[in-house]
Structure formats: structure tokens, C-alpha cells
Short mmCIF file of C-alpha atoms and ligand atoms in Angstrom, two decimals:
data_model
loop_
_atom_site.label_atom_id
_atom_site.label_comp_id
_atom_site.label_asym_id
_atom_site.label_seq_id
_atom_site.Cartn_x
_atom_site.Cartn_y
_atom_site.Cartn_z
CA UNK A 25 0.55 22.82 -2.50
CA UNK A 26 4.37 22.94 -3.47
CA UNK A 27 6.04 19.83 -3.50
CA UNK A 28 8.48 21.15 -0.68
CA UNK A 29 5.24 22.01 1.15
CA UNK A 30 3.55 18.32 0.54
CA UNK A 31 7.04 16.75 1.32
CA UNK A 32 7.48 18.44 4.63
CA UNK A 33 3.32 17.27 5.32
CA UNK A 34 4.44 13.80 4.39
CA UNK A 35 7.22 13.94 6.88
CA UNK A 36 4.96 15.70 9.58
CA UNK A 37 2.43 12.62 9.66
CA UNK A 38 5.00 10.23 9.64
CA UNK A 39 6.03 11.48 12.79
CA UNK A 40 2.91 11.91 14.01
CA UNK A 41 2.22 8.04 13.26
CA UNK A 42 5.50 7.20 14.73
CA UNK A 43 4.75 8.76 18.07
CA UNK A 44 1.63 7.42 18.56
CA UNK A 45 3.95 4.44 19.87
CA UNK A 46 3.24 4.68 23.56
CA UNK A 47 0.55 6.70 23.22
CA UNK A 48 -1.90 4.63 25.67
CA UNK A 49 -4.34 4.24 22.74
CA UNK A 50 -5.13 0.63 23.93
CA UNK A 51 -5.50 -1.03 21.22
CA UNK A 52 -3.36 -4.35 20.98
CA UNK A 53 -1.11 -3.51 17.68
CA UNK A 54 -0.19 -0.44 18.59
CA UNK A 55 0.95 -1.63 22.13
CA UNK A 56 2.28 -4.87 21.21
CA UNK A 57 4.26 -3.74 18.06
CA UNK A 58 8.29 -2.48 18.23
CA UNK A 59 7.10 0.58 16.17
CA UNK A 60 4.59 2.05 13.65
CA UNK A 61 5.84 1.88 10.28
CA UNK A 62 4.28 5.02 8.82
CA UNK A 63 5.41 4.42 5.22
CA UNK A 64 8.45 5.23 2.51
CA UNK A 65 8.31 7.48 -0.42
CA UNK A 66 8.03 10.56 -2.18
CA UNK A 67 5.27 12.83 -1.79
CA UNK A 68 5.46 13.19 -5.67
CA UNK A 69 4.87 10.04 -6.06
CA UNK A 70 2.38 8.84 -9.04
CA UNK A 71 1.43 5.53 -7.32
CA UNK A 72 0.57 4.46 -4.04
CA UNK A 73 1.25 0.88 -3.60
CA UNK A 74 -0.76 -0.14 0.11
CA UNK A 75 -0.45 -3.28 1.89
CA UNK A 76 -2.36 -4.80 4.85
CA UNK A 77 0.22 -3.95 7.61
CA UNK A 78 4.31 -5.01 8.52
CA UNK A 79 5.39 -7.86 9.19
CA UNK A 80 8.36 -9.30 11.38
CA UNK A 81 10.96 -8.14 9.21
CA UNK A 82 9.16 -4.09 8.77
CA UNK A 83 8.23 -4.01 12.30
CA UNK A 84 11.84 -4.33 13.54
CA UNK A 85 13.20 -1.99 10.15
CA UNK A 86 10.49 0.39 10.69
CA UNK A 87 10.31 0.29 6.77
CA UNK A 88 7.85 -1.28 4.90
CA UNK A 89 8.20 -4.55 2.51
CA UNK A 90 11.51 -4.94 2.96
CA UNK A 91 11.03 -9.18 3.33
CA UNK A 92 10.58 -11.58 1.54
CA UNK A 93 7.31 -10.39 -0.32
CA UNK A 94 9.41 -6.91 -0.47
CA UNK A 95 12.06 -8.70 -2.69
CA UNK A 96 9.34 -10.08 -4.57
CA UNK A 97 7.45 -6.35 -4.77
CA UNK A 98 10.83 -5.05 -6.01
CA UNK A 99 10.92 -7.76 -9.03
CA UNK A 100 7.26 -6.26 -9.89
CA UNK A 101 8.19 -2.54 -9.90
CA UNK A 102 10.90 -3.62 -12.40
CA UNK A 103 8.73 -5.37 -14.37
CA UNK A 104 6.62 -2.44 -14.55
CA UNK A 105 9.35 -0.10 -15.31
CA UNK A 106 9.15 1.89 -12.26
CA UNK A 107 11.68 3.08 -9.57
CA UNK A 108 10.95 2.03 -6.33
CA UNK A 109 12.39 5.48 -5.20
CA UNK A 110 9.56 7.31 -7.58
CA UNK A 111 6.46 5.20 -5.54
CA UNK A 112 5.41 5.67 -2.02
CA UNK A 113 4.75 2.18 -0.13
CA UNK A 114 2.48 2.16 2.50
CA UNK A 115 -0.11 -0.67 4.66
CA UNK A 116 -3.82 0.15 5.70
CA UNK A 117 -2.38 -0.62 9.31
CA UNK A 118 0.73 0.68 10.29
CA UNK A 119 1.70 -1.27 13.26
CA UNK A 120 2.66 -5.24 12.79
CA UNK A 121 -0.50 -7.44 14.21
CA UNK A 122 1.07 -9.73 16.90
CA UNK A 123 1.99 -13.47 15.17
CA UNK A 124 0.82 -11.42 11.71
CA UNK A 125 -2.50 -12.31 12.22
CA UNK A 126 -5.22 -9.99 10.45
CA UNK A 127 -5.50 -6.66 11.66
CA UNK A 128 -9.09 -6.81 13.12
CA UNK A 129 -12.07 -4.08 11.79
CA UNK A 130 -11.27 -1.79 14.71
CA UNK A 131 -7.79 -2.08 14.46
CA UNK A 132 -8.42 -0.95 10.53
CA UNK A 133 -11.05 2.02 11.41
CA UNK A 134 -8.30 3.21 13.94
CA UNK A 135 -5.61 3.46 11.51
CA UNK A 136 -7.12 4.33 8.14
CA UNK A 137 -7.59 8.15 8.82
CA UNK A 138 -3.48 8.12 8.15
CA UNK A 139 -3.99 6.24 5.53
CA UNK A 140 -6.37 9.15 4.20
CA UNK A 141 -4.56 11.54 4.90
CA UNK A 142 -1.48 10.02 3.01
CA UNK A 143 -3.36 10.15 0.15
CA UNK A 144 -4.61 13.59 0.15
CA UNK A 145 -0.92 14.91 0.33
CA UNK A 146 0.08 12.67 -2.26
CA UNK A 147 -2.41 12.45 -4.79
CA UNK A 148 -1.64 9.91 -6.73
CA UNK A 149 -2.33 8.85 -10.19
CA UNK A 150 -2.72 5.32 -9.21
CA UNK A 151 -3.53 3.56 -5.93
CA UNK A 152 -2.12 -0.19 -6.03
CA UNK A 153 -4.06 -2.40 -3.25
CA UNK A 154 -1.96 -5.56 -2.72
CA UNK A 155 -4.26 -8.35 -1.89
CA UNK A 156 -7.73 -8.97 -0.95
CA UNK A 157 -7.76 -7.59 2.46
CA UNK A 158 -6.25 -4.17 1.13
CA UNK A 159 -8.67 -4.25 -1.63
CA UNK A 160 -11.47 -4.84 0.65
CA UNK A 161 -10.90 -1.74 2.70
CA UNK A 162 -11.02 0.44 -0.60
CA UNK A 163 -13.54 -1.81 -2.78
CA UNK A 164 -15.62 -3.86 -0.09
CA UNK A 165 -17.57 -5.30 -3.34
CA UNK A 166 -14.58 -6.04 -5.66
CA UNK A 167 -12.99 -9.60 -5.83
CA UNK A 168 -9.54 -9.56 -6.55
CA UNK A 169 -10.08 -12.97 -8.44
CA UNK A 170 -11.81 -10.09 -10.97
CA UNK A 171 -10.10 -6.77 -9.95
CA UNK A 172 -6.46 -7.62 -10.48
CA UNK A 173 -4.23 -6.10 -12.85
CA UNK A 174 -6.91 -3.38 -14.33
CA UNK A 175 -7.87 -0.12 -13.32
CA UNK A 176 -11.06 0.36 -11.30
CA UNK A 177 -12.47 3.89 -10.47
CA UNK A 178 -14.33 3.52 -6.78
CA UNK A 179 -15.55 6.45 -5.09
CA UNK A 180 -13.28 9.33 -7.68
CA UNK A 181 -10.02 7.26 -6.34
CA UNK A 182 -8.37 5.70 -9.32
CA UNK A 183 -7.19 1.73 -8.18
CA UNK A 184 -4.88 -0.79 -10.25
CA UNK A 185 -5.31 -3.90 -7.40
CA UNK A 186 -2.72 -6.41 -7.76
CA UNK A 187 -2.42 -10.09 -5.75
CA UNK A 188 -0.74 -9.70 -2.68
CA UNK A 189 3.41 -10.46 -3.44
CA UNK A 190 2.82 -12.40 -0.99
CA UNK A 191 0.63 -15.12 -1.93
CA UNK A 192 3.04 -15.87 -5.26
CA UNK A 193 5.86 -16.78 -3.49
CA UNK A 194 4.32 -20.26 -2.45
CA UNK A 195 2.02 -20.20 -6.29
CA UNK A 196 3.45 -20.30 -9.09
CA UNK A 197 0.60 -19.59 -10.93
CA UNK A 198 -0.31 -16.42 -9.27
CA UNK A 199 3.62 -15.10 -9.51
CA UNK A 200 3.29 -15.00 -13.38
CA UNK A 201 -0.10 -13.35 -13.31
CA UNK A 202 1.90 -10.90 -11.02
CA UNK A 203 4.33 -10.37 -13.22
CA UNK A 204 1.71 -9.98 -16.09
CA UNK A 205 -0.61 -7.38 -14.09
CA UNK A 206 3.05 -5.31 -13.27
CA UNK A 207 3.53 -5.12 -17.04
CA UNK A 208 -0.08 -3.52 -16.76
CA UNK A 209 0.32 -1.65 -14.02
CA UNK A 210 3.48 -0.02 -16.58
CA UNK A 211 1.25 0.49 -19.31
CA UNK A 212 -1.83 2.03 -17.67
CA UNK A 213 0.66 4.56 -15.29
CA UNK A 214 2.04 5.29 -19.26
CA UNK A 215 -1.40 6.07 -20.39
CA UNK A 216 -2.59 8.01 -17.62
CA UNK A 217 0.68 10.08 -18.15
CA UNK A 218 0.08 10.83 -21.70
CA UNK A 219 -3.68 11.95 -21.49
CA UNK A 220 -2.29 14.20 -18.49
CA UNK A 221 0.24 15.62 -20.71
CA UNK A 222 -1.98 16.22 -23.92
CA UNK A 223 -4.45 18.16 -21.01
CA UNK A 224 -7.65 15.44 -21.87
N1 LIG B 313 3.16 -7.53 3.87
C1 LIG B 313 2.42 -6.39 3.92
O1 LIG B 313 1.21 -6.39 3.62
N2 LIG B 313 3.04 -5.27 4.28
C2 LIG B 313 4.34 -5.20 4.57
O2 LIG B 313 4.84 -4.11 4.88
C3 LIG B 313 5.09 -6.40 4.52
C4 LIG B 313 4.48 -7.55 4.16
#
């Protein structure tokens, strides 16, 4: 597909996610929430960078990360030495969980098919789980204790999981491992990139 083609299929779901607001569907985040935050990027974007699902701050914005763990998200990407604007940013589910409590297994099954289909438009080089929960839903036997800031083929999807931004803002520990896997998470995109370009 052109990339006009996959932009205006990018833009076609989104709106298709968004209206599902008031849809009837019953189930308690997409009732509850102020909207469904489908997801920002490019369609020709190399990474896909997935979190669990919005918080107060996204819910309201209808963008996602765009808090405090969003600030902290942004400090990775530079420390990676990529453009925010060059990644798409997305959550497993799209509607914020009332009092951010985890989305429940239903409330995941219900929403992942958008997820899905994200992907297939988008293709990415790299999909970046943030966290353990997002993890779980690609990699139910990976730990991110393990998984973090390496690449790990599952199922012909290629993942780089990183800690959840998150977490590091109370840890100082974990926010220079972040920092460490984002340097990584540089490196292997770079890699990937120049075995794509000499056609291995
Ligand atoms: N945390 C997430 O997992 N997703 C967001 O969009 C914001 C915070």
C-alpha cells in the first residue's frame, strides 16, 4: 500500500475507534471514559511504542502520553535519537480505566483487534511494549525483569520491551536503566535500518 493509502487507513480507524464512544458496547471503559484515545503518529512510522491505556491527563487530551510519564517518554525518544513525530504511540486499551485501575482481560480482548489492525497498516520495524502489562499481552511468557531493552522476535513480530516510563519516575534505579535500554532501542532501530538498506 502507498503511504497516502496507509495514512488515510490510519486515519479511518482512528475514527472508527473514536466513535465507538457511545456506542452501547457495555463495557465499563468505554462508557465511563471522556473519549477513546485511538493513538498519534505516522503511518510510516518504524516503531510502535504501546502502552497499557490513558490516563487522566490522555483521556481529557484525547492524545496519548502526554503526562507526566509522557514527559518522561519524550526524554527516552531523545535519548534514543528519535523524533517523536517519526514514531506512532499507541495503548493496548484505548479508553482510560476508571481511577486507572488495570484494564481487565475482557476489557483487553475487546480492544486489541485495533490494536492489530494498527499494526498491520503500519508495519513497523520495531514494536516497543512499555511495561509488564503491555508486554504480557504480546509475550504472555516474557518477564520484563529479562526482556527489557533487547530485541525479542515472538510470533514473526519484532519487540524491543522497555520498563514502563512510568514506574522510573518514583525509581531511580529503573530511570537510568531506561535511559540505558533507549540508547538501545537507538542502536538496534540503526541496525535494523542498515541490514534493510544493504537488502540482507
Ligand atoms: N500510561 C500509559 O500506559 N498510557 C498513556 O497513554 C499514558 C500513561
Amino acid at each position: 500500500m502507498g503511504s497516502a493509502g496507509a495514512a488515510a487507513e490510519l486515519e479511518a480507524l482512528a475514527q472508527e475507534i473514536r466513535a465507538h464512544k457511545g456506542a452501547g458496547c457495555g463495557f465499563e471503559v468505554c462508557e465511563t471514559c471522556t473519549q477513546l484515545v485511538p493513538g498519534v503518529g505516522p503511518a510510516s512510522a518504524a516503531i510502535v511504542i504501546v502502552g497499557e491505556a490513558p490516563g487522566a491527563k490522555e483521556d481529557a487530551g484525547g492524545v496519548p502520553f502526554v503526562g507526566a510519564a509522557g514527559k518522561f517518554l519524550d526524554v527516552l525518544l531523545a535519548e534514543a535519537g528519535i523524533a517523536r513525530d517519526d514514531v506512532f504511540i499507541t495503548n493496548v486499551v484505548k479508553a482510560r480505566p476508571p481511577k486507572n485501575r488495570d484494564p481487565k482481560r475482557d476489557e483487553v480482548a475487546h480492544h486489541w483487534p485495533w490494536l492489530e489492525r494498527q499494526l498491520a497498516i503500519i508495519s513497523p520495524q520495531l514494536v516497543v511494549p512499555l511495561g509488564r502489562h503491555a508486554l504480557a499481552r504480546f509475550a504472555p511468557d516474557a518477564r520484563i525483569a529479562d526482556a527489557h531493552g533487547a530485541v525479542l522476535e515472538v510470533g514473526g513480530r519484532r519487540l524491543f520491551p522497555l520498563y514502563h516510563p512510568a514506574a522510573a519516575l518514583y525509581n531511580g534505579a529503573l530511570r537510568s536503566t531506561l535511559l540505558d535500554d533507549a540508547r538501545a532501542l537507538g542502536r538496534a532501530l540503526t541496525s535494523i535500518r542498515s541490514t534493510r538498506t544493504r537488502g540482507l
